[in-house]
Amino acid sequence: MGYKIIVADDSPSTQKLIQMAFSAAEFEVFLFSDGQQVMDSLSLINPDAILLNLSLPLKDGFELGRHIRKKEEFDQVPLILIKDAFEPVDRERVGAFEYDELIQKPFDSEALVQKLQAFIQGRKIPQTLPEEPVWEEKSSDESKVELDENVRGLVKREILEMERELEKRIKARITAELKMWLINNQKK
């Protein structure tokens, strides 16, 4: 299953552009035309990333951004704000919450996909290692063995890098096999 992306923009052409840019194999895109729909659906979707237009009807991107960042379960979700070409940005309102990037229309959809992937993968660091031992309770006179936090962090980063490399290799292999299959079936 792909990453779940919320896209909140009232422009049908922007929605279509984003939907076409994010492949169905990697991303599940949820499109919304107003801010209230996003608020109502946020917890149900539990997104991996959110794209918000600042000038949405009902609840604008500023309101939504503050709302999202106040919720603990979404405070680490990548948040990209979208502003229209000639729309001024209220720096005070946008500075009231944390966001990852502010992009302006028209934007490069391929670059947006790459940025979003980088944001998501950068935040998908596991909290615990699956191989982490479960320590049994020992008597009070025995000392417990604790891993140094620096070592634990290094191991987590190594595992994450290996997972990313493996993911790249799998994608490349599947793409190559799919191309060969298409070439072979076109000849028939």
PDB file of C-alpha atoms in Angstrom:
ATOM      1  CA  MET A   1       0.000   0.000   0.000  1.00  0.00           C
ATOM      2  CA  GLY A   2       1.271   3.481  -0.885  1.00  0.00           C
ATOM      3  CA  TYR A   3       1.674   6.617   1.144  1.00  0.00           C
ATOM      4  CA  LYS A   4      -1.574   8.432   1.957  1.00  0.00           C
ATOM      5  CA  ILE A   5      -1.542  12.043   0.780  1.00  0.00           C
ATOM      6  CA  ILE A   6      -4.191  14.666   1.538  1.00  0.00           C
ATOM      7  CA  VAL A   7      -4.451  17.348  -1.144  1.00  0.00           C
ATOM      8  CA  ALA A   8      -6.607  20.349  -0.229  1.00  0.00           C
ATOM      9  CA  ASP A   9      -7.021  22.729  -3.161  1.00  0.00           C
ATOM     10  CA  ASP A  10     -10.183  24.176  -4.677  1.00  0.00           C
ATOM     11  CA  SER A  11      -8.718  24.263  -8.186  1.00  0.00           C
ATOM     12  CA  PRO A  12      -9.774  21.210 -10.244  1.00  0.00           C
ATOM     13  CA  SER A  13      -6.756  21.634 -12.536  1.00  0.00           C
ATOM     14  CA  THR A  14      -4.323  21.613  -9.578  1.00  0.00           C
ATOM     15  CA  GLN A  15      -6.075  18.574  -8.130  1.00  0.00           C
ATOM     16  CA  LYS A  16      -5.805  16.747 -11.464  1.00  0.00           C
ATOM     17  CA  LEU A  17      -2.138  17.726 -11.895  1.00  0.00           C
ATOM     18  CA  ILE A  18      -1.236  16.450  -8.442  1.00  0.00           C
ATOM     19  CA  GLN A  19      -3.294  13.293  -8.866  1.00  0.00           C
ATOM     20  CA  MET A  20      -1.490  12.524 -12.143  1.00  0.00           C
ATOM     21  CA  ALA A  21       1.949  13.276 -10.657  1.00  0.00           C
ATOM     22  CA  PHE A  22       1.582  10.931  -7.699  1.00  0.00           C
ATOM     23  CA  SER A  23       1.539   7.379  -9.056  1.00  0.00           C
ATOM     24  CA  ALA A  24      -1.184   5.075  -7.823  1.00  0.00           C
ATOM     25  CA  ALA A  25       1.389   2.405  -6.978  1.00  0.00           C
ATOM     26  CA  GLU A  26       3.222   4.609  -4.480  1.00  0.00           C
ATOM     27  CA  PHE A  27       0.561   7.058  -3.326  1.00  0.00           C
ATOM     28  CA  GLU A  28      -3.067   7.053  -2.355  1.00  0.00           C
ATOM     29  CA  VAL A  29      -4.299  10.611  -2.993  1.00  0.00           C
ATOM     30  CA  PHE A  30      -7.302  12.063  -1.148  1.00  0.00           C
ATOM     31  CA  LEU A  31      -8.629  15.237  -2.806  1.00  0.00           C
ATOM     32  CA  PHE A  32     -10.561  17.959  -0.977  1.00  0.00           C
ATOM     33  CA  SER A  33     -11.959  21.280  -2.174  1.00  0.00           C
ATOM     34  CA  ASP A  34     -12.428  22.991   1.179  1.00  0.00           C
ATOM     35  CA  GLY A  35     -10.819  23.084   4.584  1.00  0.00           C
ATOM     36  CA  GLN A  36     -13.793  21.760   6.531  1.00  0.00           C
ATOM     37  CA  GLN A  37     -13.699  18.500   4.544  1.00  0.00           C
ATOM     38  CA  VAL A  38     -10.041  18.081   5.495  1.00  0.00           C
ATOM     39  CA  MET A  39     -10.755  18.695   9.192  1.00  0.00           C
ATOM     40  CA  ASP A  40     -13.580  16.159   9.138  1.00  0.00           C
ATOM     41  CA  SER A  41     -11.482  13.488   7.375  1.00  0.00           C
ATOM     42  CA  LEU A  42      -8.022  13.991   8.891  1.00  0.00           C
ATOM     43  CA  SER A  43      -8.242  11.353  11.627  1.00  0.00           C
ATOM     44  CA  LEU A  44     -10.021   8.858   9.367  1.00  0.00           C
ATOM     45  CA  ILE A  45      -7.316   9.010   6.701  1.00  0.00           C
ATOM     46  CA  ASN A  46      -4.277   9.310   8.986  1.00  0.00           C
ATOM     47  CA  PRO A  47      -2.143  10.777   6.163  1.00  0.00           C
ATOM     48  CA  ASP A  48       1.592  10.396   5.564  1.00  0.00           C
ATOM     49  CA  ALA A  49       1.721  13.938   4.112  1.00  0.00           C
ATOM     50  CA  ILE A  50      -0.552  16.931   3.572  1.00  0.00           C
ATOM     51  CA  LEU A  51      -0.660  19.545   0.781  1.00  0.00           C
ATOM     52  CA  LEU A  52      -2.719  22.631   1.692  1.00  0.00           C
ATOM     53  CA  ASN A  53      -3.674  25.620  -0.415  1.00  0.00           C
ATOM     54  CA  LEU A  54      -3.613  28.728   1.763  1.00  0.00           C
ATOM     55  CA  SER A  55      -6.817  30.153   0.259  1.00  0.00           C
ATOM     56  CA  LEU A  56      -9.293  27.327   0.759  1.00  0.00           C
ATOM     57  CA  PRO A  57     -12.999  28.012   1.267  1.00  0.00           C
ATOM     58  CA  LEU A  58     -14.635  27.490   4.699  1.00  0.00           C
ATOM     59  CA  LYS A  59     -11.387  26.862   6.632  1.00  0.00           C
ATOM     60  CA  ASP A  60      -8.277  28.278   4.985  1.00  0.00           C
ATOM     61  CA  GLY A  61      -4.791  26.749   4.945  1.00  0.00           C
ATOM     62  CA  PHE A  62      -3.650  28.920   7.856  1.00  0.00           C
ATOM     63  CA  GLU A  63      -6.436  27.634  10.110  1.00  0.00           C
ATOM     64  CA  LEU A  64      -5.889  24.057   8.982  1.00  0.00           C
ATOM     65  CA  GLY A  65      -2.120  24.270   9.480  1.00  0.00           C
ATOM     66  CA  ARG A  66      -2.555  25.445  13.078  1.00  0.00           C
ATOM     67  CA  HIS A  67      -5.179  22.739  13.697  1.00  0.00           C
ATOM     68  CA  ILE A  68      -2.971  19.982  12.259  1.00  0.00           C
ATOM     69  CA  ARG A  69       0.110  21.008  14.222  1.00  0.00           C
ATOM     70  CA  LYS A  70      -1.856  21.148  17.500  1.00  0.00           C
ATOM     71  CA  LYS A  71      -2.746  17.472  17.158  1.00  0.00           C
ATOM     72  CA  GLU A  72       0.016  15.251  18.511  1.00  0.00           C
ATOM     73  CA  GLU A  73      -0.622  12.446  16.011  1.00  0.00           C
ATOM     74  CA  PHE A  74      -0.013  14.851  13.085  1.00  0.00           C
ATOM     75  CA  ASP A  75       2.788  17.047  14.420  1.00  0.00           C
ATOM     76  CA  GLN A  76       5.409  15.053  12.462  1.00  0.00           C
ATOM     77  CA  VAL A  77       3.398  14.676   9.245  1.00  0.00           C
ATOM     78  CA  PRO A  78       5.050  16.605   6.374  1.00  0.00           C
ATOM     79  CA  LEU A  79       3.016  19.723   5.607  1.00  0.00           C
ATOM     80  CA  ILE A  80       3.469  21.588   2.320  1.00  0.00           C
ATOM     81  CA  LEU A  81       1.628  24.850   1.782  1.00  0.00           C
ATOM     82  CA  ILE A  82       0.561  25.988  -1.688  1.00  0.00           C
ATOM     83  CA  LYS A  83      -0.006  29.625  -2.574  1.00  0.00           C
ATOM     84  CA  ASP A  84      -1.595  30.955  -5.726  1.00  0.00           C
ATOM     85  CA  ALA A  85       0.629  32.872  -8.161  1.00  0.00           C
ATOM     86  CA  PHE A  86      -0.372  36.397  -7.145  1.00  0.00           C
ATOM     87  CA  GLU A  87      -1.534  35.646  -3.621  1.00  0.00           C
ATOM     88  CA  PRO A  88       0.287  37.612  -0.921  1.00  0.00           C
ATOM     89  CA  VAL A  89       1.434  35.567   2.063  1.00  0.00           C
ATOM     90  CA  ASP A  90       0.534  36.779   5.534  1.00  0.00           C
ATOM     91  CA  ARG A  91       3.887  36.043   7.210  1.00  0.00           C
ATOM     92  CA  GLU A  92       2.413  36.447  10.688  1.00  0.00           C
ATOM     93  CA  ARG A  93      -0.328  33.868  10.080  1.00  0.00           C
ATOM     94  CA  VAL A  94       1.968  31.395   8.310  1.00  0.00           C
ATOM     95  CA  GLY A  95       4.582  31.811  11.048  1.00  0.00           C
ATOM     96  CA  ALA A  96       2.077  30.662  13.690  1.00  0.00           C
ATOM     97  CA  PHE A  97       2.719  26.984  12.888  1.00  0.00           C
ATOM     98  CA  GLU A  98       5.461  24.774  11.497  1.00  0.00           C
ATOM     99  CA  TYR A  99       5.398  23.661   7.882  1.00  0.00           C
ATOM    100  CA  ASP A 100       7.952  21.982   5.649  1.00  0.00           C
ATOM    101  CA  GLU A 101       7.720  24.029   2.474  1.00  0.00           C
ATOM    102  CA  LEU A 102       5.764  26.838   0.865  1.00  0.00           C
ATOM    103  CA  ILE A 103       5.417  26.442  -2.903  1.00  0.00           C
ATOM    104  CA  GLN A 104       3.862  28.772  -5.453  1.00  0.00           C
ATOM    105  CA  LYS A 105       1.644  27.888  -8.377  1.00  0.00           C
ATOM    106  CA  PRO A 106       2.519  26.981 -11.062  1.00  0.00           C
ATOM    107  CA  PHE A 107       4.925  24.403  -9.684  1.00  0.00           C
ATOM    108  CA  ASP A 108       6.978  21.527 -11.044  1.00  0.00           C
ATOM    109  CA  SER A 109       4.888  18.457 -10.167  1.00  0.00           C
ATOM    110  CA  GLU A 110       7.824  16.047 -10.490  1.00  0.00           C
ATOM    111  CA  ALA A 111       9.934  18.147  -8.102  1.00  0.00           C
ATOM    112  CA  LEU A 112       6.973  18.229  -5.709  1.00  0.00           C
ATOM    113  CA  VAL A 113       6.748  14.425  -5.728  1.00  0.00           C
ATOM    114  CA  GLN A 114      10.480  14.123  -5.002  1.00  0.00           C
ATOM    115  CA  LYS A 115      10.314  16.678  -2.169  1.00  0.00           C
ATOM    116  CA  LEU A 116       7.334  14.965  -0.617  1.00  0.00           C
ATOM    117  CA  GLN A 117       8.992  11.544  -0.812  1.00  0.00           C
ATOM    118  CA  ALA A 118      12.109  12.956   0.868  1.00  0.00           C
ATOM    119  CA  PHE A 119      10.021  14.539   3.639  1.00  0.00           C
ATOM    120  CA  ILE A 120       8.053  11.331   4.241  1.00  0.00           C
ATOM    121  CA  GLN A 121      11.073   9.041   4.208  1.00  0.00           C
ATOM    122  CA  GLY A 122      12.990  11.408   6.471  1.00  0.00           C
ATOM    123  CA  ARG A 123      10.257  11.151   9.081  1.00  0.00           C
ATOM    124  CA  LYS A 124       9.669   7.404   8.839  1.00  0.00           C
ATOM    125  CA  ILE A 125      12.519   6.582  11.212  1.00  0.00           C
ATOM    126  CA  PRO A 126      11.372   3.738  13.439  1.00  0.00           C
ATOM    127  CA  GLN A 127      10.940   4.543  17.120  1.00  0.00           C
ATOM    128  CA  THR A 128      12.266   1.155  18.192  1.00  0.00           C
ATOM    129  CA  LEU A 129      14.224  -1.532  16.466  1.00  0.00           C
ATOM    130  CA  PRO A 130      12.481  -4.824  15.782  1.00  0.00           C
ATOM    131  CA  GLU A 131      15.599  -6.662  16.931  1.00  0.00           C
ATOM    132  CA  GLU A 132      15.715  -4.765  20.207  1.00  0.00           C
ATOM    133  CA  PRO A 133      15.867  -7.217  23.105  1.00  0.00           C
ATOM    134  CA  VAL A 134      13.219  -7.313  25.781  1.00  0.00           C
ATOM    135  CA  TRP A 135      14.969  -7.099  29.100  1.00  0.00           C
ATOM    136  CA  GLU A 136      13.714  -9.338  31.840  1.00  0.00           C
ATOM    137  CA  GLU A 137      13.329  -7.844  35.255  1.00  0.00           C
ATOM    138  CA  LYS A 138      16.231  -8.806  37.468  1.00  0.00           C
ATOM    139  CA  SER A 139      16.769  -8.497  41.146  1.00  0.00           C
ATOM    140  CA  SER A 140      17.586  -5.022  42.411  1.00  0.00           C
ATOM    141  CA  ASP A 141      21.258  -5.850  43.033  1.00  0.00           C
ATOM    142  CA  GLU A 142      21.861  -6.793  39.389  1.00  0.00           C
ATOM    143  CA  SER A 143      22.533  -3.947  36.994  1.00  0.00           C
ATOM    144  CA  LYS A 144      20.490  -3.591  33.842  1.00  0.00           C
ATOM    145  CA  VAL A 145      22.256  -3.341  30.525  1.00  0.00           C
ATOM    146  CA  GLU A 146      21.318  -0.249  28.558  1.00  0.00           C
ATOM    147  CA  LEU A 147      22.362   0.619  25.066  1.00  0.00           C
ATOM    148  CA  ASP A 148      23.982   3.965  24.631  1.00  0.00           C
ATOM    149  CA  GLU A 149      21.563   6.313  22.828  1.00  0.00           C
ATOM    150  CA  ASN A 150      24.234   7.256  20.292  1.00  0.00           C
ATOM    151  CA  VAL A 151      24.736   3.616  19.324  1.00  0.00           C
ATOM    152  CA  ARG A 152      20.980   3.082  19.103  1.00  0.00           C
ATOM    153  CA  GLY A 153      20.657   6.139  16.833  1.00  0.00           C
ATOM    154  CA  LEU A 154      23.472   4.912  14.581  1.00  0.00           C
ATOM    155  CA  VAL A 155      21.878   1.489  14.249  1.00  0.00           C
ATOM    156  CA  LYS A 156      18.482   3.045  13.423  1.00  0.00           C
ATOM    157  CA  ARG A 157      20.031   5.242  10.723  1.00  0.00           C
ATOM    158  CA  GLU A 158      21.901   2.256   9.232  1.00  0.00           C
ATOM    159  CA  ILE A 159      18.716   0.189   9.108  1.00  0.00           C
ATOM    160  CA  LEU A 160      16.816   3.076   7.512  1.00  0.00           C
ATOM    161  CA  GLU A 161      19.518   3.567   4.869  1.00  0.00           C
ATOM    162  CA  MET A 162      19.507  -0.155   4.077  1.00  0.00           C
ATOM    163  CA  GLU A 163      15.694  -0.114   3.769  1.00  0.00           C
ATOM    164  CA  ARG A 164      15.851   2.855   1.375  1.00  0.00           C
ATOM    165  CA  GLU A 165      18.535   1.178  -0.751  1.00  0.00           C
ATOM    166  CA  LEU A 166      16.528  -2.046  -0.874  1.00  0.00           C
ATOM    167  CA  GLU A 167      13.398  -0.090  -1.819  1.00  0.00           C
ATOM    168  CA  LYS A 168      15.272   1.625  -4.683  1.00  0.00           C
ATOM    169  CA  ARG A 169      16.580  -1.699  -5.996  1.00  0.00           C
ATOM    170  CA  ILE A 170      13.144  -3.326  -5.831  1.00  0.00           C
ATOM    171  CA  LYS A 171      11.541  -0.379  -7.676  1.00  0.00           C
ATOM    172  CA  ALA A 172      14.238  -0.495 -10.362  1.00  0.00           C
ATOM    173  CA  ARG A 173      13.823  -4.255 -10.812  1.00  0.00           C
ATOM    174  CA  ILE A 174      10.023  -4.053 -11.030  1.00  0.00           C
ATOM    175  CA  THR A 175      10.243  -1.165 -13.518  1.00  0.00           C
ATOM    176  CA  ALA A 176      12.705  -3.102 -15.701  1.00  0.00           C
ATOM    177  CA  GLU A 177      10.533  -6.232 -15.643  1.00  0.00           C
ATOM    178  CA  LEU A 178       7.415  -4.209 -16.452  1.00  0.00           C
ATOM    179  CA  LYS A 179       9.141  -2.526 -19.415  1.00  0.00           C
ATOM    180  CA  MET A 180      10.272  -5.898 -20.752  1.00  0.00           C
ATOM    181  CA  TRP A 181       6.765  -7.291 -20.354  1.00  0.00           C
ATOM    182  CA  LEU A 182       5.290  -4.300 -22.220  1.00  0.00           C
ATOM    183  CA  ILE A 183       7.854  -4.616 -25.024  1.00  0.00           C
ATOM    184  CA  ASN A 184       7.196  -8.348 -25.377  1.00  0.00           C
ATOM    185  CA  ASN A 185       3.405  -7.886 -25.407  1.00  0.00           C
ATOM    186  CA  GLN A 186       3.538  -5.068 -27.985  1.00  0.00           C
ATOM    187  CA  LYS A 187       5.325  -7.371 -30.423  1.00  0.00           C
ATOM    188  CA  LYS A 188       2.513  -9.936 -30.296  1.00  0.00           C
TER     189      LYS A 188
END
